[in-house]
Amino acid sequence: MSRRLSELSLGESATVTQVDATGDVGMRALEMGVIPGTVVKLVAIAPLGDPLVFELRGYRLSLRRSEAAAIEVASLV
Protein backbone atom coordinates (compact mmCIF):
# COMPACT_ATOMS: atom_id res chain seq x y z
CA MET A 1 0.00 0.00 0.00
CA SER A 2 1.41 3.36 -1.04
CA ARG A 3 1.05 6.58 0.95
CA ARG A 4 2.91 9.76 1.88
CA LEU A 5 5.82 9.99 4.31
CA SER A 6 3.86 12.63 6.22
CA GLU A 7 1.19 10.02 7.01
CA LEU A 8 3.46 7.69 9.05
CA SER A 9 2.68 7.13 12.71
CA LEU A 10 5.30 7.75 15.39
CA GLY A 11 7.71 4.78 15.45
CA GLU A 12 6.52 3.43 12.09
CA SER A 13 8.99 2.53 9.33
CA ALA A 14 8.46 2.48 5.57
CA THR A 15 10.40 2.25 2.32
CA VAL A 16 10.65 5.25 0.00
CA THR A 17 9.11 4.42 -3.38
CA GLN A 18 9.06 7.81 -5.11
CA VAL A 19 10.15 11.41 -4.54
CA ASP A 20 8.46 14.33 -6.30
CA ALA A 21 11.65 16.04 -7.42
CA THR A 22 10.02 18.77 -9.48
CA GLY A 23 10.74 21.46 -6.89
CA ASP A 24 13.50 22.51 -4.53
CA VAL A 25 12.06 20.38 -1.72
CA GLY A 26 12.21 17.18 -3.74
CA MET A 27 15.73 17.89 -4.94
CA ARG A 28 16.83 18.61 -1.35
CA ALA A 29 15.32 15.33 -0.20
CA LEU A 30 17.17 13.41 -2.91
CA GLU A 31 20.44 15.15 -2.02
CA MET A 32 19.92 14.17 1.63
CA GLY A 33 19.65 10.49 0.68
CA VAL A 34 15.89 10.11 0.57
CA ILE A 35 15.87 7.99 -2.56
CA PRO A 36 13.70 5.05 -3.62
CA GLY A 37 14.56 1.92 -1.63
CA THR A 38 15.62 3.81 1.50
CA VAL A 39 14.03 2.67 4.78
CA VAL A 40 12.86 5.61 6.92
CA LYS A 41 11.41 5.66 10.44
CA LEU A 42 9.41 8.47 12.04
CA VAL A 43 11.15 9.03 15.40
CA ALA A 44 9.76 12.36 16.63
CA ILE A 45 7.03 14.90 16.01
CA ALA A 46 7.30 18.50 17.22
CA PRO A 47 4.73 19.54 19.86
CA LEU A 48 2.61 21.43 17.31
CA GLY A 49 2.83 18.56 14.79
CA ASP A 50 5.46 20.08 12.52
CA PRO A 51 8.31 19.40 11.75
CA LEU A 52 8.75 15.63 11.70
CA VAL A 53 12.03 13.88 12.49
CA PHE A 54 12.97 10.77 10.51
CA GLU A 55 15.82 8.32 10.94
CA LEU A 56 17.45 6.96 7.80
CA ARG A 57 20.90 5.78 6.75
CA GLY A 58 22.21 6.21 10.30
CA TYR A 59 21.26 9.85 10.74
CA ARG A 60 18.21 11.95 11.57
CA LEU A 61 16.51 14.30 9.15
CA SER A 62 13.93 16.94 10.05
CA LEU A 63 11.31 17.73 7.41
CA ARG A 64 8.26 19.94 7.43
CA ARG A 65 5.04 18.01 7.06
CA SER A 66 4.52 19.63 3.63
CA GLU A 67 7.99 18.47 2.53
CA ALA A 68 7.32 14.92 3.73
CA ALA A 69 4.09 14.93 1.72
CA ALA A 70 6.16 15.05 -1.48
CA ILE A 71 7.65 11.63 -0.68
CA GLU A 72 5.73 8.44 -1.40
CA VAL A 73 6.41 5.38 0.77
CA ALA A 74 5.30 1.77 1.10
CA SER A 75 4.73 0.18 4.49
CA LEU A 76 7.15 -2.50 5.60
CA VAL A 77 5.59 -5.95 5.89
CSV table of C-alpha atoms in Angstrom, one decimal:
chain,number,residue,atom,x,y,z
A,1,MET,CA,0.0,0.0,0.0
A,2,SER,CA,1.4,3.4,-1.0
A,3,ARG,CA,1.1,6.6,1.0
A,4,ARG,CA,2.9,9.8,1.9
A,5,LEU,CA,5.8,10.0,4.3
A,6,SER,CA,3.9,12.6,6.2
A,7,GLU,CA,1.2,10.0,7.0
A,8,LEU,CA,3.5,7.7,9.0
A,9,SER,CA,2.7,7.1,12.7
A,10,LEU,CA,5.3,7.7,15.4
A,11,GLY,CA,7.7,4.8,15.4
A,12,GLU,CA,6.5,3.4,12.1
A,13,SER,CA,9.0,2.5,9.3
A,14,ALA,CA,8.5,2.5,5.6
A,15,THR,CA,10.4,2.3,2.3
A,16,VAL,CA,10.7,5.2,0.0
A,17,THR,CA,9.1,4.4,-3.4
A,18,GLN,CA,9.1,7.8,-5.1
A,19,VAL,CA,10.1,11.4,-4.5
A,20,ASP,CA,8.5,14.3,-6.3
A,21,ALA,CA,11.7,16.0,-7.4
A,22,THR,CA,10.0,18.8,-9.5
A,23,GLY,CA,10.7,21.5,-6.9
A,24,ASP,CA,13.5,22.5,-4.5
A,25,VAL,CA,12.1,20.4,-1.7
A,26,GLY,CA,12.2,17.2,-3.7
A,27,MET,CA,15.7,17.9,-4.9
A,28,ARG,CA,16.8,18.6,-1.4
A,29,ALA,CA,15.3,15.3,-0.2
A,30,LEU,CA,17.2,13.4,-2.9
A,31,GLU,CA,20.4,15.1,-2.0
A,32,MET,CA,19.9,14.2,1.6
A,33,GLY,CA,19.7,10.5,0.7
A,34,VAL,CA,15.9,10.1,0.6
A,35,ILE,CA,15.9,8.0,-2.6
A,36,PRO,CA,13.7,5.0,-3.6
A,37,GLY,CA,14.6,1.9,-1.6
A,38,THR,CA,15.6,3.8,1.5
A,39,VAL,CA,14.0,2.7,4.8
A,40,VAL,CA,12.9,5.6,6.9
A,41,LYS,CA,11.4,5.7,10.4
A,42,LEU,CA,9.4,8.5,12.0
A,43,VAL,CA,11.1,9.0,15.4
A,44,ALA,CA,9.8,12.4,16.6
A,45,ILE,CA,7.0,14.9,16.0
A,46,ALA,CA,7.3,18.5,17.2
A,47,PRO,CA,4.7,19.5,19.9
A,48,LEU,CA,2.6,21.4,17.3
A,49,GLY,CA,2.8,18.6,14.8
A,50,ASP,CA,5.5,20.1,12.5
A,51,PRO,CA,8.3,19.4,11.7
A,52,LEU,CA,8.7,15.6,11.7
A,53,VAL,CA,12.0,13.9,12.5
A,54,PHE,CA,13.0,10.8,10.5
A,55,GLU,CA,15.8,8.3,10.9
A,56,LEU,CA,17.5,7.0,7.8
A,57,ARG,CA,20.9,5.8,6.7
A,58,GLY,CA,22.2,6.2,10.3
A,59,TYR,CA,21.3,9.9,10.7
A,60,ARG,CA,18.2,11.9,11.6
A,61,LEU,CA,16.5,14.3,9.1
A,62,SER,CA,13.9,16.9,10.0
A,63,LEU,CA,11.3,17.7,7.4
A,64,ARG,CA,8.3,19.9,7.4
A,65,ARG,CA,5.0,18.0,7.1
A,66,SER,CA,4.5,19.6,3.6
A,67,GLU,CA,8.0,18.5,2.5
A,68,ALA,CA,7.3,14.9,3.7
A,69,ALA,CA,4.1,14.9,1.7
A,70,ALA,CA,6.2,15.0,-1.5
A,71,ILE,CA,7.6,11.6,-0.7
A,72,GLU,CA,5.7,8.4,-1.4
A,73,VAL,CA,6.4,5.4,0.8
A,74,ALA,CA,5.3,1.8,1.1
A,75,SER,CA,4.7,0.2,4.5
A,76,LEU,CA,7.1,-2.5,5.6
A,77,VAL,CA,5.6,-5.9,5.9
